[in-house]
Coordinates of N, CA and C in Angstrom, one line a residue:
Chain A
G752 N -13.7 8.5 9.7 CA -13.4 7.4 8.8 C -12.5 6.4 9.4
E753 N -12.3 5.3 8.7 CA -11.4 4.2 9.2 C -10.0 4.7 9.5
Q754 N -9.4 4.3 10.6 CA -8.0 4.6 10.9 C -7.3 3.2 11.3
V755 N -6.1 3.2 11.0 CA -5.3 1.9 11.2 C -4.0 2.2 11.9
E756 N -3.8 1.6 13.0 CA -2.5 1.7 13.8 C -1.8 0.4 13.7
Q757 N -0.5 0.5 13.5 CA 0.3 -0.7 13.3 C 1.5 -0.6 14.3
R758 N 1.8 -1.7 15.0 CA 2.9 -1.8 15.9 C 3.5 -3.2 15.9
P759 N 4.8 -3.3 16.2 CA 5.8 -2.2 16.5 C 6.3 -1.6 15.2
P760 N 6.9 -0.5 15.2 CA 7.5 0.0 14.0 C 8.8 -0.8 13.5
H761 N 9.5 -1.4 14.5 CA 10.7 -2.1 14.2 C 10.7 -3.4 15.0
L762 N 11.2 -4.5 14.4 CA 11.2 -5.8 15.1 C 12.5 -6.5 14.7
S763 N 13.3 -6.9 15.7 CA 14.5 -7.7 15.4 C 14.4 -9.0 16.0
V764 N 14.5 -10.1 15.3 CA 14.4 -11.4 15.8 C 15.6 -12.3 15.3
R765 N 15.8 -13.4 16.0 CA 16.8 -14.3 15.5 C 16.1 -15.4 14.6
E766 N 16.9 -15.9 13.7 CA 16.3 -17.0 12.9 C 15.7 -18.1 13.7
G767 N 14.5 -18.5 13.3 CA 13.8 -19.6 14.1 C 12.9 -19.1 15.1
D768 N 13.0 -17.8 15.5 CA 12.0 -17.2 16.4 C 10.8 -16.8 15.7
S769 N 9.8 -16.5 16.5 CA 8.5 -15.9 15.8 C 8.5 -14.4 16.0
A770 N 7.8 -13.8 15.1 CA 7.6 -12.3 15.2 C 6.1 -12.0 15.0
V771 N 5.6 -11.1 15.8 CA 4.2 -10.8 15.7 C 4.0 -9.3 15.4
I772 N 3.2 -9.0 14.5 CA 2.9 -7.6 14.1 C 1.4 -7.4 14.3
I773 N 1.0 -6.3 15.0 CA -0.4 -6.1 15.3 C -0.9 -4.8 14.6
C774 N -2.1 -4.9 14.0 CA -2.8 -3.7 13.5 C -4.1 -3.6 14.2
T775 N -4.5 -2.4 14.6 CA -5.8 -2.1 15.2 C -6.5 -1.1 14.3
Y776 N -7.8 -1.5 14.0 CA -8.6 -0.6 13.2 C -9.8 -0.1 14.0
T777 N -10.5 0.9 13.4 CA -11.5 1.5 14.2 C -12.9 1.2 13.8
D778 N -13.2 0.9 12.5 CA -14.5 0.7 12.0 C -14.9 -0.8 12.2
P779 N -15.9 -1.1 13.0 CA -16.3 -2.5 13.2 C -17.0 -3.1 12.0
N780 N -17.3 -2.2 11.0 CA -18.0 -2.7 9.8 C -17.0 -3.1 8.7
S781 N -15.7 -2.8 8.9 CA -14.7 -3.2 7.9 C -14.7 -4.7 7.7
Y782 N -14.5 -5.1 6.5 CA -14.7 -6.5 6.2 C -13.5 -7.2 5.5
Y783 N -12.8 -6.4 4.8 CA -11.6 -7.0 4.0 C -10.3 -6.4 4.5
F784 N -9.4 -7.3 4.7 CA -8.1 -6.9 5.3 C -7.0 -7.5 4.5
F785 N -5.8 -6.9 4.4 CA -4.7 -7.3 3.6 C -3.4 -7.2 4.3
W786 N -2.5 -8.1 4.0 CA -1.1 -8.0 4.5 C -0.2 -7.9 3.3
Y787 N 0.7 -7.0 3.3 CA 1.7 -6.8 2.2 C 3.1 -6.9 2.8
K788 N 4.0 -7.3 1.9 CA 5.5 -7.4 2.3 C 6.2 -6.5 1.3
Q789 N 7.1 -5.7 1.8 CA 7.9 -4.9 0.8 C 9.4 -5.1 1.1
E790 N 10.1 -5.7 0.1 CA 11.5 -5.9 0.2 C 12.3 -4.7 -0.2
P791 N 13.5 -4.5 0.2 CA 14.2 -3.2 -0.2 C 14.2 -2.9 -1.7
G792 N 13.8 -1.7 -2.0 CA 13.8 -1.2 -3.4 C 12.7 -1.8 -4.2
A793 N 11.8 -2.5 -3.6 CA 10.7 -3.1 -4.4 C 9.3 -2.5 -4.0
G794 N 8.3 -2.9 -4.8 CA 7.0 -2.5 -4.5 C 6.4 -3.4 -3.4
L795 N 5.1 -3.3 -3.2 CA 4.5 -4.2 -2.2 C 4.0 -5.5 -2.8
Q796 N 4.3 -6.5 -2.1 CA 3.8 -7.9 -2.6 C 2.7 -8.4 -1.7
L797 N 1.6 -8.8 -2.2 CA 0.5 -9.2 -1.4 C 0.8 -10.5 -0.7
L798 N 0.7 -10.6 0.6 CA 0.9 -11.8 1.3 C -0.4 -12.6 1.5
M799 N -1.4 -11.9 1.9 CA -2.7 -12.5 2.2 C -3.8 -11.5 2.2
K800 N -5.0 -12.0 1.8 CA -6.2 -11.3 1.8 C -7.1 -12.0 2.9
V801 N -7.6 -11.2 3.8 CA -8.4 -11.8 4.9 C -9.8 -11.3 4.9
F802 N -10.8 -12.2 5.0 CA -12.2 -11.7 5.1 C -12.6 -11.8 6.5
S803 N -13.6 -11.0 6.8 CA -14.0 -10.9 8.2 C -14.6 -12.1 8.7
S804 N -15.0 -13.0 7.8 CA -15.7 -14.2 8.2 C -14.8 -15.3 8.7
T805 N -13.5 -15.1 8.5 CA -12.5 -16.2 8.9 C -11.5 -15.6 9.9
E806 N -11.4 -16.2 11.0 CA -10.6 -15.7 12.1 C -9.1 -16.1 12.0
I807 N -8.9 -17.3 11.5 CA -7.5 -17.8 11.4 C -7.2 -18.1 9.9
N808 N -6.1 -17.5 9.4 CA -5.7 -17.8 8.1 C -4.2 -18.2 8.0
E809 N -3.9 -19.3 7.4 CA -2.5 -19.7 7.4 C -1.9 -19.6 6.0
G810 N -0.7 -19.1 6.0 CA 0.0 -19.0 4.8 C 1.3 -19.8 4.9
Q811 N 2.2 -19.5 4.0 CA 3.5 -20.3 4.0 C 4.5 -19.6 5.0
G812 N 4.6 -20.2 6.2 CA 5.5 -19.6 7.1 C 4.9 -18.5 8.0
F813 N 3.6 -18.3 7.9 CA 3.0 -17.2 8.7 C 1.5 -17.6 8.9
T814 N 1.0 -16.9 10.0 CA -0.4 -17.1 10.3 C -1.0 -15.7 10.5
V815 N -2.2 -15.5 10.0 CA -2.9 -14.2 10.2 C -4.1 -14.5 11.1
L816 N -4.3 -13.7 12.2 CA -5.4 -13.8 13.1 C -6.2 -12.5 13.0
L817 N -7.6 -12.7 13.0 CA -8.5 -11.5 13.0 C -9.3 -11.6 14.2
N818 N -9.2 -10.6 15.1 CA -10.0 -10.6 16.3 C -11.0 -9.4 16.1
K819 N -12.2 -9.8 15.7 CA -13.2 -8.7 15.4 C -13.6 -8.0 16.7
K820 N -13.7 -8.7 17.8 CA -14.1 -8.1 19.1 C -13.2 -6.9 19.4
D821 N -11.9 -7.1 19.3 CA -10.9 -6.1 19.7 C -10.5 -5.3 18.5
K822 N -11.1 -5.6 17.3 CA -10.7 -4.9 16.0 C -9.2 -4.9 15.8
Q823 N -8.7 -6.1 15.9 CA -7.2 -6.3 15.7 C -7.0 -7.4 14.7
L824 N -5.9 -7.1 13.9 CA -5.4 -8.0 12.9 C -4.0 -8.2 13.2
S825 N -3.6 -9.5 13.2 CA -2.1 -9.8 13.5 C -1.5 -10.7 12.5
L826 N -0.2 -10.5 12.3 CA 0.6 -11.3 11.4 C 1.6 -12.0 12.3
N827 N 1.7 -13.3 12.3 CA 2.7 -14.0 13.1 C 3.6 -14.8 12.1
L828 N 4.8 -14.3 12.1 CA 5.8 -15.0 11.3 C 6.4 -16.1 12.1
T829 N 6.1 -17.4 11.8 CA 6.5 -18.5 12.6 C 7.9 -19.0 12.1
A830 N 8.8 -19.2 13.0 CA 10.1 -19.7 12.6 C 10.8 -18.8 11.5
A831 N 11.0 -17.6 11.9 CA 11.4 -16.6 10.9 C 12.8 -17.0 10.3
H832 N 13.0 -16.6 9.1 CA 14.3 -16.8 8.4 C 14.7 -15.5 7.8
P833 N 16.0 -15.4 7.4 CA 16.5 -14.1 6.9 C 15.7 -13.6 5.7
G834 N 15.1 -14.5 4.9 CA 14.3 -14.0 3.8 C 13.0 -13.3 4.2
D835 N 12.7 -13.4 5.5 CA 11.5 -12.7 6.0 C 11.9 -11.2 6.3
S836 N 13.1 -10.8 6.2 CA 13.5 -9.5 6.5 C 12.9 -8.5 5.4
A837 N 12.1 -7.6 5.9 CA 11.3 -6.7 5.0 C 10.5 -5.8 5.8
V838 N 9.8 -4.9 5.1 CA 8.8 -4.1 5.8 C 7.4 -4.7 5.5
Y839 N 6.6 -4.8 6.5 CA 5.3 -5.4 6.4 C 4.2 -4.3 6.7
F840 N 3.2 -4.4 5.8 CA 2.1 -3.4 6.0 C 0.8 -4.2 6.1
C841 N -0.1 -3.7 7.0 CA -1.5 -4.2 7.0 C -2.3 -3.1 6.2
A842 N -3.4 -3.5 5.7 CA -4.3 -2.5 5.0 C -5.7 -3.0 5.2
V843 N -6.6 -2.0 5.3 CA -8.0 -2.2 5.5 C -8.8 -1.6 4.4
N844 N -9.8 -2.3 3.9 CA -10.7 -1.7 2.9 C -11.8 -1.1 3.7
P845 N -11.9 0.2 3.7 CA -13.0 0.8 4.6 C -14.4 0.5 4.1
Y846 N -15.2 0.4 5.1 CA -16.6 0.1 4.8 C -17.3 1.3 4.1
Q847 N -16.8 2.5 4.6 CA -17.4 3.7 4.0 C -16.3 4.6 3.5
G848 N -16.5 5.5 2.7 CA -15.6 6.6 2.4 C -14.7 6.3 1.2
G849 N -15.1 5.5 0.3 CA -14.3 5.3 -0.9 C -13.8 3.9 -1.1
R850 N -13.0 3.7 -2.1 CA -12.7 2.3 -2.5 C -11.2 2.1 -2.4
A851 N -10.4 2.9 -1.7 CA -9.0 2.7 -1.7 C -8.6 2.2 -0.3
L852 N -7.6 1.3 -0.2 CA -7.1 0.8 1.0 C -6.5 1.9 1.9
I853 N -6.7 1.7 3.2 CA -6.0 2.5 4.2 C -4.9 1.6 4.8
F854 N -3.7 2.1 4.8 CA -2.5 1.3 5.2 C -2.1 1.7 6.6
G855 N -1.5 0.7 7.3 CA -0.8 1.0 8.5 C 0.5 1.6 8.2
T856 N 1.3 2.0 9.2 CA 2.5 2.7 9.0 C 3.7 1.8 8.8
G857 N 3.5 0.5 8.8 CA 4.6 -0.4 8.5 C 5.4 -0.9 9.6
T858 N 5.9 -2.1 9.5 CA 6.8 -2.7 10.5 C 8.1 -3.2 9.8
T859 N 9.2 -2.7 10.2 CA 10.5 -3.2 9.6 C 10.9 -4.4 10.4
V860 N 11.0 -5.6 9.8 CA 11.4 -6.8 10.4 C 12.8 -7.2 10.0
S861 N 13.7 -7.4 10.9 CA 15.1 -7.8 10.6 C 15.3 -9.2 11.3
V862 N 15.7 -10.2 10.5 CA 15.9 -11.5 11.0 C 17.4 -11.8 10.9
S863 N 18.0 -12.1 12.0 CA 19.5 -12.3 12.0 C 19.7 -13.8 12.1
P864 N 20.8 -14.3 11.5 CA 21.1 -15.8 11.5 C 21.5 -16.2 13.0
Chain B
G1235 N 1.3 -13.6 -17.2 CA 1.1 -12.7 -16.1 C 1.2 -11.3 -16.5
G1236 N 0.6 -10.4 -15.7 CA 0.7 -9.0 -16.0 C 1.8 -8.3 -15.2
I1237 N 1.9 -7.0 -15.5 CA 2.9 -6.3 -14.8 C 2.5 -4.8 -14.7
I1238 N 3.0 -4.2 -13.7 CA 2.7 -2.7 -13.5 C 4.1 -2.0 -13.7
T1239 N 4.2 -1.1 -14.7 CA 5.5 -0.5 -15.0 C 5.4 1.0 -14.6
Q1240 N 6.3 1.4 -13.8 CA 6.4 2.8 -13.4 C 7.7 3.4 -14.0
T1241 N 7.5 4.6 -14.6 CA 8.6 5.3 -15.1 C 8.6 6.8 -14.7
P1242 N 9.8 7.4 -14.4 CA 11.1 6.7 -14.3 C 11.2 6.0 -13.0
K1243 N 12.2 5.2 -12.8 CA 12.5 4.5 -11.5 C 13.0 5.5 -10.5
F1244 N 13.9 6.4 -11.0 CA 14.5 7.5 -10.2 C 14.2 8.8 -10.8
L1245 N 13.9 9.8 -10.0 CA 13.6 11.2 -10.6 C 14.3 12.2 -9.6
I1246 N 15.1 13.0 -10.2 CA 15.8 14.1 -9.5 C 15.3 15.4 -10.1
G1247 N 14.7 16.2 -9.2 CA 14.1 17.5 -9.7 C 14.7 18.7 -8.9
Q1248 N 14.3 19.8 -9.5 CA 14.7 21.1 -8.8 C 13.5 21.7 -8.1
E1249 N 13.8 22.4 -7.1 CA 12.7 23.1 -6.4 C 11.8 23.9 -7.4
G1250 N 10.5 23.8 -7.2 CA 9.6 24.5 -8.1 C 9.3 23.9 -9.4
Q1251 N 10.0 22.8 -9.7 CA 9.8 22.2 -11.0 C 8.5 21.3 -11.0
K1252 N 7.9 21.2 -12.2 CA 6.8 20.3 -12.4 C 7.3 19.0 -12.9
L1253 N 6.9 17.9 -12.2 CA 7.5 16.6 -12.5 C 6.3 15.6 -12.8
T1254 N 6.5 14.8 -13.8 CA 5.4 13.8 -14.1 C 5.9 12.4 -14.0
L1255 N 5.1 11.6 -13.3 CA 5.4 10.2 -13.1 C 4.4 9.4 -13.9
K1256 N 4.8 8.3 -14.5 CA 3.9 7.5 -15.3 C 3.7 6.1 -14.8
C1257 N 2.6 5.5 -15.1 CA 2.3 4.1 -14.7 C 1.5 3.5 -15.7
Q1258 N 1.9 2.2 -16.1 CA 1.2 1.4 -17.1 C 0.9 0.1 -16.5
Q1259 N -0.3 -0.5 -16.7 CA -0.6 -1.9 -16.3 C -1.3 -2.6 -17.4
N1260 N -0.9 -3.9 -17.5 CA -1.5 -4.8 -18.5 C -2.4 -5.9 -18.0
F1261 N -2.9 -5.6 -16.7 CA -3.8 -6.6 -16.1 C -5.3 -6.4 -16.6
N1262 N -5.5 -5.3 -17.3 CA -6.9 -4.9 -17.7 C -7.7 -4.6 -16.4
H1263 N -7.0 -4.1 -15.4 CA -7.7 -3.6 -14.2 C -8.4 -2.3 -14.4
D1264 N -9.6 -2.2 -13.7 CA -10.4 -1.0 -13.8 C -9.8 0.1 -13.0
T1265 N -9.4 -0.2 -11.7 CA -9.0 0.9 -10.8 C -7.5 1.0 -10.7
M1266 N -7.1 2.2 -10.7 CA -5.6 2.5 -10.5 C -5.5 3.5 -9.4
Y1267 N -4.3 3.5 -8.7 CA -4.0 4.3 -7.5 C -2.6 4.9 -7.6
W1268 N -2.5 6.1 -7.0 CA -1.2 6.6 -6.7 C -1.1 6.8 -5.1
Y1269 N 0.0 6.2 -4.6 CA 0.3 6.4 -3.1 C 1.6 7.0 -3.0
R1270 N 1.8 7.7 -1.9 CA 3.1 8.3 -1.6 C 3.6 7.5 -0.3
Q1271 N 4.9 7.1 -0.3 CA 5.4 6.4 0.8 C 6.6 7.3 1.4
D1272 N 6.4 7.7 2.6 CA 7.5 8.3 3.4 C 7.9 7.4 4.5
S1273 N 9.1 7.5 4.9 CA 9.7 6.7 5.9 C 8.9 6.9 7.2
G1274 N 8.4 5.8 7.8 CA 7.7 5.9 9.1 C 6.2 6.4 9.0
K1275 N 5.8 6.6 7.8 CA 4.4 7.1 7.7 C 3.5 6.2 6.8
G1276 N 4.0 5.1 6.4 CA 3.2 4.2 5.7 C 2.9 4.7 4.3
L1277 N 1.8 4.3 3.7 CA 1.4 4.7 2.4 C 0.2 5.7 2.5
R1278 N 0.2 6.8 1.8 CA -0.9 7.7 1.9 C -1.4 7.9 0.4
L1279 N -2.7 7.9 0.3 CA -3.3 7.9 -1.0 C -3.3 9.4 -1.5
I1280 N -2.9 9.5 -2.8 CA -2.9 10.8 -3.4 C -4.1 10.9 -4.3
Y1281 N -4.2 10.0 -5.3 CA -5.4 10.0 -6.2 C -5.7 8.5 -6.5
Y1282 N -6.9 8.2 -6.9 CA -7.3 7.0 -7.5 C -8.3 7.2 -8.6
S1283 N -8.5 6.2 -9.4 CA -9.3 6.3 -10.6 C -10.0 5.0 -10.8
I1284 N -11.4 5.0 -10.9 CA -12.1 3.7 -11.1 C -12.3 3.4 -12.5
T1285 N -12.1 4.3 -13.4 CA -12.2 4.0 -14.9 C -11.5 5.1 -15.7
E1286 N -11.4 4.9 -17.0 CA -10.8 5.9 -17.8 C -11.5 7.2 -17.6
N1287 N -10.7 8.3 -17.5 CA -11.1 9.7 -17.3 C -11.8 10.0 -16.0
D1288 N -11.8 9.0 -15.1 CA -12.3 9.3 -13.7 C -11.1 9.6 -12.8
L1289 N -11.4 10.6 -11.9 CA -10.4 10.9 -10.9 C -11.0 11.1 -9.5
Q1290 N -10.4 10.5 -8.5 CA -10.9 10.7 -7.1 C -9.8 11.1 -6.3
K1291 N -10.0 12.2 -5.4 CA -8.9 12.7 -4.6 C -8.7 11.8 -3.4
G1292 N -7.5 11.6 -3.0 CA -7.2 11.0 -1.7 C -6.8 12.1 -0.7
D1293 N -6.3 11.6 0.5 CA -6.1 12.6 1.5 C -4.9 13.5 1.2
L1294 N -4.0 13.1 0.3 CA -2.8 13.9 0.0 C -2.8 14.5 -1.4
S1295 N -3.9 14.9 -1.9 CA -4.0 15.3 -3.3 C -3.4 16.7 -3.5
E1296 N -3.4 17.5 -2.5 CA -2.9 18.9 -2.7 C -1.5 18.9 -3.1
G1297 N -1.2 19.7 -4.2 CA 0.1 19.7 -4.7 C 0.4 18.7 -5.9
Y1298 N -0.7 18.0 -6.2 CA -0.6 17.0 -7.3 C -1.7 17.1 -8.2
D1299 N -1.5 16.7 -9.5 CA -2.5 16.5 -10.5 C -2.4 15.1 -11.0
A1300 N -3.5 14.5 -11.5 CA -3.4 13.1 -12.0 C -4.2 13.1 -13.3
S1301 N -3.9 12.1 -14.1 CA -4.7 11.9 -15.4 C -4.8 10.5 -15.7
R1302 N -6.0 10.0 -16.0 CA -6.2 8.6 -16.4 C -6.6 8.7 -17.9
E1303 N -5.5 8.7 -18.7 CA -5.7 8.9 -20.2 C -6.4 7.7 -20.8
K1304 N -6.1 6.5 -20.4 CA -6.8 5.3 -20.9 C -6.8 4.3 -19.8
K1305 N -7.5 3.2 -20.0 CA -7.6 2.2 -18.9 C -6.3 1.7 -18.4
S1306 N -5.3 1.6 -19.3 CA -4.1 1.0 -18.9 C -3.0 2.0 -18.3
S1307 N -3.3 3.3 -18.3 CA -2.3 4.2 -17.8 C -2.9 5.3 -16.9
F1308 N -2.0 5.7 -16.0 CA -2.4 6.6 -14.9 C -1.1 7.4 -14.6
S1309 N -1.2 8.7 -14.9 CA 0.0 9.5 -14.6 C -0.2 10.5 -13.4
L1310 N 0.8 10.9 -12.8 CA 0.8 11.8 -11.6 C 1.8 12.9 -11.9
T1311 N 1.3 14.1 -11.6 CA 2.2 15.3 -11.8 C 2.4 16.0 -10.4
V1312 N 3.6 16.2 -10.1 CA 3.9 17.0 -8.9 C 4.0 18.4 -9.4
T1313 N 3.1 19.3 -9.0 CA 2.9 20.6 -9.6 C 4.0 21.6 -9.3
S1314 N 4.6 21.4 -8.1 CA 5.8 22.3 -7.8 C 6.6 21.6 -6.7
A1315 N 7.7 21.0 -7.2 CA 8.5 20.2 -6.3 C 9.0 21.0 -5.1
Q1316 N 9.0 20.4 -3.9 CA 9.5 21.1 -2.7 C 10.9 20.7 -2.4
K1317 N 11.7 21.8 -2.0 CA 13.1 21.6 -1.8 C 13.3 20.5 -0.7
N1318 N 14.3 19.6 -0.9 CA 14.7 18.5 0.0 C 13.7 17.5 0.1
E1319 N 12.6 17.5 -0.7 CA 11.6 16.5 -0.7 C 12.2 15.1 -1.1
M1320 N 11.9 14.1 -0.4 CA 12.3 12.7 -0.8 C 11.2 11.8 -0.4
A1321 N 10.7 11.0 -1.4 CA 9.6 10.1 -1.2 C 9.6 9.1 -2.3
V1322 N 8.9 8.0 -2.1 CA 8.7 7.0 -3.1 C 7.2 7.0 -3.5
F1323 N 6.9 7.1 -4.8 CA 5.6 7.1 -5.3 C 5.3 5.7 -5.9
L1324 N 4.2 5.2 -5.3 CA 3.8 3.8 -5.7 C 2.5 3.8 -6.5
C1325 N 2.5 3.2 -7.6 CA 1.3 3.0 -8.4 C 0.7 1.6 -8.2
A1326 N -0.6 1.5 -8.2 CA -1.2 0.2 -8.0 C -2.4 0.1 -8.9
S1327 N -2.9 -1.1 -9.1 CA -4.1 -1.3 -9.8 C -4.9 -2.5 -9.3
S1328 N -6.2 -2.5 -9.5 CA -7.0 -3.7 -9.0 C -8.3 -3.8 -9.9
L1329 N -8.9 -4.9 -9.8 CA -10.3 -5.0 -10.3 C -11.2 -4.3 -9.4
Q1330 N -12.4 -4.0 -9.8 CA -13.3 -3.3 -8.9 C -13.9 -4.3 -7.9
G1331 N -14.2 -3.8 -6.7 CA -14.7 -4.6 -5.7 C -13.9 -4.5 -4.4
N1332 N -14.6 -4.4 -3.2 CA -13.9 -4.2 -2.0 C -13.0 -5.4 -1.6
N1333 N -13.2 -6.6 -2.2 CA -12.4 -7.7 -1.8 C -11.2 -7.8 -2.7
Q1334 N -10.9 -6.9 -3.6 CA -9.8 -7.0 -4.6 C -8.6 -6.3 -4.0
A1335 N -7.5 -7.1 -4.0 CA -6.2 -6.6 -3.5 C -5.5 -5.8 -4.6
P1336 N -5.1 -4.6 -4.4 CA -4.3 -3.9 -5.4 C -3.0 -4.5 -5.5
L1337 N -2.5 -4.5 -6.8 CA -1.1 -5.0 -7.1 C -0.3 -3.8 -7.3
F1338 N 1.0 -3.8 -6.9 CA 1.8 -2.6 -6.9 C 3.0 -2.7 -7.9
G1339 N 3.3 -1.5 -8.5 CA 4.5 -1.4 -9.2 C 5.7 -1.2 -8.2
E1340 N 6.9 -1.1 -8.8 CA 8.1 -1.0 -8.0 C 8.4 0.4 -7.5
G1341 N 7.7 1.4 -8.0 CA 7.9 2.7 -7.4 C 8.8 3.6 -8.2
T1342 N 8.6 4.9 -8.0 CA 9.4 6.0 -8.5 C 10.0 6.7 -7.3
R1343 N 11.3 6.8 -7.2 CA 12.0 7.4 -6.1 C 12.3 8.8 -6.5
L1344 N 11.7 9.8 -5.7 CA 11.9 11.2 -6.0 C 12.8 11.9 -5.1
S1345 N 13.8 12.6 -5.6 CA 14.6 13.5 -4.7 C 14.6 14.9 -5.3
V1346 N 14.4 15.9 -4.5 CA 14.4 17.3 -5.0 C 15.6 18.0 -4.4
L1347 N 16.4 18.6 -5.2 CA 17.6 19.3 -4.8 C 17.3 20.8 -4.4

């Protein structure tokens, strides 16, 4: 079945710098991908839903890239600010094997002033 | 707007105790999920349910029971709490369909003495 690896586990950046998180999945047929943000003590907040048909997706303060050839999904926090400090998770809806998302292991991002 | 409510927010149990966690959603979503979150391991699926009275096992179902009593509620039972266990249990819900992003509650934090 589908497997998802996420790296790095921890990321420390200065305010204004960029931060990149990469997820690698295994099933080339997977079509729907998601990024979530989790602030301390809170549940997961949906950042973006990505469909396999679109390679570049822009949100507020971040860009998501989908590289189908390498089976990689990346989240690029552009000009990070302290409010971006959180744990970020990628998730893949598997093509086969059920209807629940498979999550990466998470990346803890710390943005210092 | 809707909300997913998990109760209790904090749960302290004794080794061997049976513990029940509850989740309610008012989005009128069809599918509900229970995930377990451990530090450094991401989210792992325990159970999900695609409609009232339906139950589907996830990878981590051993040691847990679940019940979808009605469309809006999904409960999870830890059948025998393990000593020193600490984890966050996250409930989520979504509409049916592979492109639907689950929305999450804020979690129940479990500590077992």
